Amino acid sequence: MIIADTGFWIALLNDKDKYHTNAKQALKQYNEPLITTWPVITETCYILLKRKGAQASANFIYNFSQGLFSVFELDTSHGEKISQLIQQYANLPMDLADASLVILAEHLGHGRILSVDQRDFNTYRWKNTQPFENLLL
């Protein structure tokens, strides 16, 4: 499974995005199941609504309902680690969506990610030492 960040979803679903072609190529090249988190879905829906309108946001959720990607469930046991991560990376800053993807990488045991956010995902570490491998850029 490959982790999918908000920027990847936006690029994939917005043909005017500068990373649109890269996102489409990566999706085709890797041809593996995608996984994300609810904070990423929330952030993606919000940005799609603002940039492309309600239908784009609805289409994204419809894709989820059709099983085109899966969602990792955060629970209360992740709260303390998310709080620590947000404090640790306050200089970037790290938001909830990004912190949730660090938790997901730790759960999966790998940091293979599709993201346009090169600066942050080159800086973040899962399990405090492991770098992400951004497959998009």
PDB file of C-alpha atoms in Angstrom:
ATOM      1  CA  MET A   1       0.000   0.000   0.000  1.00  0.00           C
ATOM      2  CA  ILE A   2       1.131   3.509  -0.783  1.00  0.00           C
ATOM      3  CA  ILE A   3       0.319   6.434   1.514  1.00  0.00           C
ATOM      4  CA  ALA A   4      -1.532   9.286  -0.207  1.00  0.00           C
ATOM      5  CA  ASP A   5      -1.264  12.881   1.034  1.00  0.00           C
ATOM      6  CA  THR A   6      -3.657  15.765   0.381  1.00  0.00           C
ATOM      7  CA  GLY A   7      -1.483  17.383  -2.281  1.00  0.00           C
ATOM      8  CA  PHE A   8      -1.442  14.177  -4.286  1.00  0.00           C
ATOM      9  CA  TRP A   9      -5.245  13.950  -4.262  1.00  0.00           C
ATOM     10  CA  ILE A  10      -5.596  17.610  -5.260  1.00  0.00           C
ATOM     11  CA  ALA A  11      -3.081  17.203  -8.085  1.00  0.00           C
ATOM     12  CA  LEU A  12      -4.738  14.026  -9.309  1.00  0.00           C
ATOM     13  CA  LEU A  13      -8.239  15.526  -9.328  1.00  0.00           C
ATOM     14  CA  ASN A  14      -7.409  19.000 -10.632  1.00  0.00           C
ATOM     15  CA  ASP A  15      -6.160  19.058 -14.212  1.00  0.00           C
ATOM     16  CA  LYS A  16      -4.965  22.653 -13.697  1.00  0.00           C
ATOM     17  CA  ASP A  17      -2.640  21.658 -10.845  1.00  0.00           C
ATOM     18  CA  LYS A  18       1.053  21.819 -11.783  1.00  0.00           C
ATOM     19  CA  TYR A  19       1.562  18.281 -10.427  1.00  0.00           C
ATOM     20  CA  HIS A  20      -1.463  16.787 -12.219  1.00  0.00           C
ATOM     21  CA  THR A  21       0.581  14.919 -14.839  1.00  0.00           C
ATOM     22  CA  ASN A  22       3.023  13.629 -12.204  1.00  0.00           C
ATOM     23  CA  ALA A  23       0.130  12.381 -10.056  1.00  0.00           C
ATOM     24  CA  LYS A  24      -1.493  10.547 -12.962  1.00  0.00           C
ATOM     25  CA  GLN A  25       1.823   8.996 -13.997  1.00  0.00           C
ATOM     26  CA  ALA A  26       2.622   7.866 -10.440  1.00  0.00           C
ATOM     27  CA  LEU A  27      -0.805   6.293 -10.046  1.00  0.00           C
ATOM     28  CA  LYS A  28      -0.295   4.347 -13.271  1.00  0.00           C
ATOM     29  CA  GLN A  29       3.364   3.497 -12.610  1.00  0.00           C
ATOM     30  CA  TYR A  30       2.938   2.071  -9.123  1.00  0.00           C
ATOM     31  CA  ASN A  31      -0.499   0.490  -9.591  1.00  0.00           C
ATOM     32  CA  GLU A  32      -0.760  -0.374  -5.891  1.00  0.00           C
ATOM     33  CA  PRO A  33      -3.573   0.163  -3.405  1.00  0.00           C
ATOM     34  CA  LEU A  34      -3.635   3.626  -1.849  1.00  0.00           C
ATOM     35  CA  ILE A  35      -4.285   4.393   1.803  1.00  0.00           C
ATOM     36  CA  THR A  36      -4.826   7.674   3.616  1.00  0.00           C
ATOM     37  CA  THR A  37      -6.365   9.018   6.821  1.00  0.00           C
ATOM     38  CA  TRP A  38      -9.543  10.871   7.720  1.00  0.00           C
ATOM     39  CA  PRO A  39      -7.692  14.138   8.408  1.00  0.00           C
ATOM     40  CA  VAL A  40      -6.283  13.955   4.856  1.00  0.00           C
ATOM     41  CA  ILE A  41      -9.747  13.248   3.456  1.00  0.00           C
ATOM     42  CA  THR A  42     -11.159  16.228   5.365  1.00  0.00           C
ATOM     43  CA  GLU A  43      -8.389  18.527   4.150  1.00  0.00           C
ATOM     44  CA  THR A  44      -8.758  17.265   0.573  1.00  0.00           C
ATOM     45  CA  CYS A  45     -12.531  17.785   0.558  1.00  0.00           C
ATOM     46  CA  TYR A  46     -12.128  21.308   1.912  1.00  0.00           C
ATOM     47  CA  ILE A  47      -9.555  22.278  -0.719  1.00  0.00           C
ATOM     48  CA  LEU A  48     -11.529  20.641  -3.535  1.00  0.00           C
ATOM     49  CA  LEU A  49     -14.661  22.489  -2.425  1.00  0.00           C
ATOM     50  CA  LYS A  50     -12.827  25.822  -2.468  1.00  0.00           C
ATOM     51  CA  ARG A  51     -10.980  25.269  -5.752  1.00  0.00           C
ATOM     52  CA  LYS A  52     -13.276  23.065  -7.816  1.00  0.00           C
ATOM     53  CA  GLY A  53     -16.700  23.171  -6.133  1.00  0.00           C
ATOM     54  CA  ALA A  54     -18.992  20.771  -4.334  1.00  0.00           C
ATOM     55  CA  GLN A  55     -19.120  18.209  -7.137  1.00  0.00           C
ATOM     56  CA  ALA A  56     -15.356  17.647  -7.013  1.00  0.00           C
ATOM     57  CA  SER A  57     -15.514  17.040  -3.277  1.00  0.00           C
ATOM     58  CA  ALA A  58     -18.496  14.702  -3.693  1.00  0.00           C
ATOM     59  CA  ASN A  59     -16.708  12.785  -6.458  1.00  0.00           C
ATOM     60  CA  PHE A  60     -13.689  12.269  -4.223  1.00  0.00           C
ATOM     61  CA  ILE A  61     -15.870  10.789  -1.469  1.00  0.00           C
ATOM     62  CA  TYR A  62     -17.697   8.673  -4.046  1.00  0.00           C
ATOM     63  CA  ASN A  63     -14.320   7.221  -5.100  1.00  0.00           C
ATOM     64  CA  PHE A  64     -13.749   6.232  -1.482  1.00  0.00           C
ATOM     65  CA  SER A  65     -17.187   4.608  -1.311  1.00  0.00           C
ATOM     66  CA  GLN A  66     -16.261   2.562  -4.380  1.00  0.00           C
ATOM     67  CA  GLY A  67     -13.149   1.189  -2.668  1.00  0.00           C
ATOM     68  CA  LEU A  68     -10.627   3.050  -4.820  1.00  0.00           C
ATOM     69  CA  PHE A  69      -8.573   3.760  -1.693  1.00  0.00           C
ATOM     70  CA  SER A  70      -8.704   2.787   1.951  1.00  0.00           C
ATOM     71  CA  VAL A  71      -8.605   4.784   5.163  1.00  0.00           C
ATOM     72  CA  PHE A  72      -6.517   4.079   8.242  1.00  0.00           C
ATOM     73  CA  GLU A  73      -8.484   4.653  11.418  1.00  0.00           C
ATOM     74  CA  LEU A  74      -6.836   6.786  14.067  1.00  0.00           C
ATOM     75  CA  ASP A  75      -7.898   6.106  17.634  1.00  0.00           C
ATOM     76  CA  THR A  76      -7.283   7.600  21.054  1.00  0.00           C
ATOM     77  CA  SER A  77      -4.049   5.631  21.419  1.00  0.00           C
ATOM     78  CA  HIS A  78      -2.574   7.793  18.637  1.00  0.00           C
ATOM     79  CA  GLY A  79      -3.424  11.108  20.290  1.00  0.00           C
ATOM     80  CA  GLU A  80      -0.336  11.452  22.453  1.00  0.00           C
ATOM     81  CA  LYS A  81       2.033  10.653  19.560  1.00  0.00           C
ATOM     82  CA  ILE A  82       0.207  13.097  17.249  1.00  0.00           C
ATOM     83  CA  SER A  83       0.537  15.811  19.890  1.00  0.00           C
ATOM     84  CA  GLN A  84       4.264  15.064  20.251  1.00  0.00           C
ATOM     85  CA  LEU A  85       4.776  15.165  16.478  1.00  0.00           C
ATOM     86  CA  ILE A  86       2.994  18.505  16.111  1.00  0.00           C
ATOM     87  CA  GLN A  87       5.234  19.945  18.841  1.00  0.00           C
ATOM     88  CA  GLN A  88       8.378  18.326  17.421  1.00  0.00           C
ATOM     89  CA  TYR A  89       7.790  19.808  13.958  1.00  0.00           C
ATOM     90  CA  ALA A  90       6.294  23.122  15.098  1.00  0.00           C
ATOM     91  CA  ASN A  91       8.873  25.036  13.042  1.00  0.00           C
ATOM     92  CA  LEU A  92       7.387  23.757   9.746  1.00  0.00           C
ATOM     93  CA  PRO A  93       4.578  23.605  11.162  1.00  0.00           C
ATOM     94  CA  MET A  94       3.089  20.105  11.067  1.00  0.00           C
ATOM     95  CA  ASP A  95      -0.694  19.866  10.846  1.00  0.00           C
ATOM     96  CA  LEU A  96      -2.998  17.054  11.924  1.00  0.00           C
ATOM     97  CA  ALA A  97      -3.173  15.565   8.418  1.00  0.00           C
ATOM     98  CA  ASP A  98       0.612  15.268   8.152  1.00  0.00           C
ATOM     99  CA  ALA A  99       0.918  13.906  11.694  1.00  0.00           C
ATOM    100  CA  SER A 100      -1.696  11.269  10.870  1.00  0.00           C
ATOM    101  CA  LEU A 101       0.409  10.148   7.903  1.00  0.00           C
ATOM    102  CA  VAL A 102       3.449   9.702  10.156  1.00  0.00           C
ATOM    103  CA  ILE A 103       1.291   7.492  12.393  1.00  0.00           C
ATOM    104  CA  LEU A 104       0.135   5.586   9.304  1.00  0.00           C
ATOM    105  CA  ALA A 105       3.737   5.044   8.132  1.00  0.00           C
ATOM    106  CA  GLU A 106       4.606   3.665  11.554  1.00  0.00           C
ATOM    107  CA  HIS A 107       1.610   1.331  11.362  1.00  0.00           C
ATOM    108  CA  LEU A 108       2.518   0.118   7.852  1.00  0.00           C
ATOM    109  CA  GLY A 109       6.236  -0.142   8.580  1.00  0.00           C
ATOM    110  CA  HIS A 110       7.204   1.962   5.572  1.00  0.00           C
ATOM    111  CA  GLY A 111       7.171   5.574   4.414  1.00  0.00           C
ATOM    112  CA  ARG A 112       6.300   5.151   0.735  1.00  0.00           C
ATOM    113  CA  ILE A 113       4.170   8.210   0.040  1.00  0.00           C
ATOM    114  CA  LEU A 114       2.664  10.223  -2.791  1.00  0.00           C
ATOM    115  CA  SER A 115       2.936  13.897  -1.857  1.00  0.00           C
ATOM    116  CA  VAL A 116       3.664  17.241  -3.493  1.00  0.00           C
ATOM    117  CA  ASP A 117       4.923  18.476  -0.126  1.00  0.00           C
ATOM    118  CA  GLN A 118       8.587  17.760  -0.678  1.00  0.00           C
ATOM    119  CA  ARG A 119       9.959  20.032   2.068  1.00  0.00           C
ATOM    120  CA  ASP A 120       7.894  18.573   4.878  1.00  0.00           C
ATOM    121  CA  PHE A 121       8.043  14.912   3.880  1.00  0.00           C
ATOM    122  CA  ASN A 122      11.800  15.182   3.365  1.00  0.00           C
ATOM    123  CA  THR A 123      11.991  16.451   6.952  1.00  0.00           C
ATOM    124  CA  TYR A 124       9.485  14.235   8.782  1.00  0.00           C
ATOM    125  CA  ARG A 125      10.641  10.924  10.186  1.00  0.00           C
ATOM    126  CA  TRP A 126       8.495   7.965  11.131  1.00  0.00           C
ATOM    127  CA  LYS A 127       9.653   6.032  14.164  1.00  0.00           C
ATOM    128  CA  ASN A 128      11.770   9.176  14.769  1.00  0.00           C
ATOM    129  CA  THR A 129      14.541   8.072  12.393  1.00  0.00           C
ATOM    130  CA  GLN A 130      13.036   6.609   9.220  1.00  0.00           C
ATOM    131  CA  PRO A 131      12.702   8.936   6.200  1.00  0.00           C
ATOM    132  CA  PHE A 132       9.721   9.011   3.868  1.00  0.00           C
ATOM    133  CA  GLU A 133      10.194   7.863   0.283  1.00  0.00           C
ATOM    134  CA  ASN A 134       8.226  10.261  -1.891  1.00  0.00           C
ATOM    135  CA  LEU A 135       7.192   8.386  -5.020  1.00  0.00           C
ATOM    136  CA  LEU A 136       5.589  11.390  -6.678  1.00  0.00           C
ATOM    137  CA  LEU A 137       8.548  13.728  -7.178  1.00  0.00           C
TER     138      LEU A 137
END
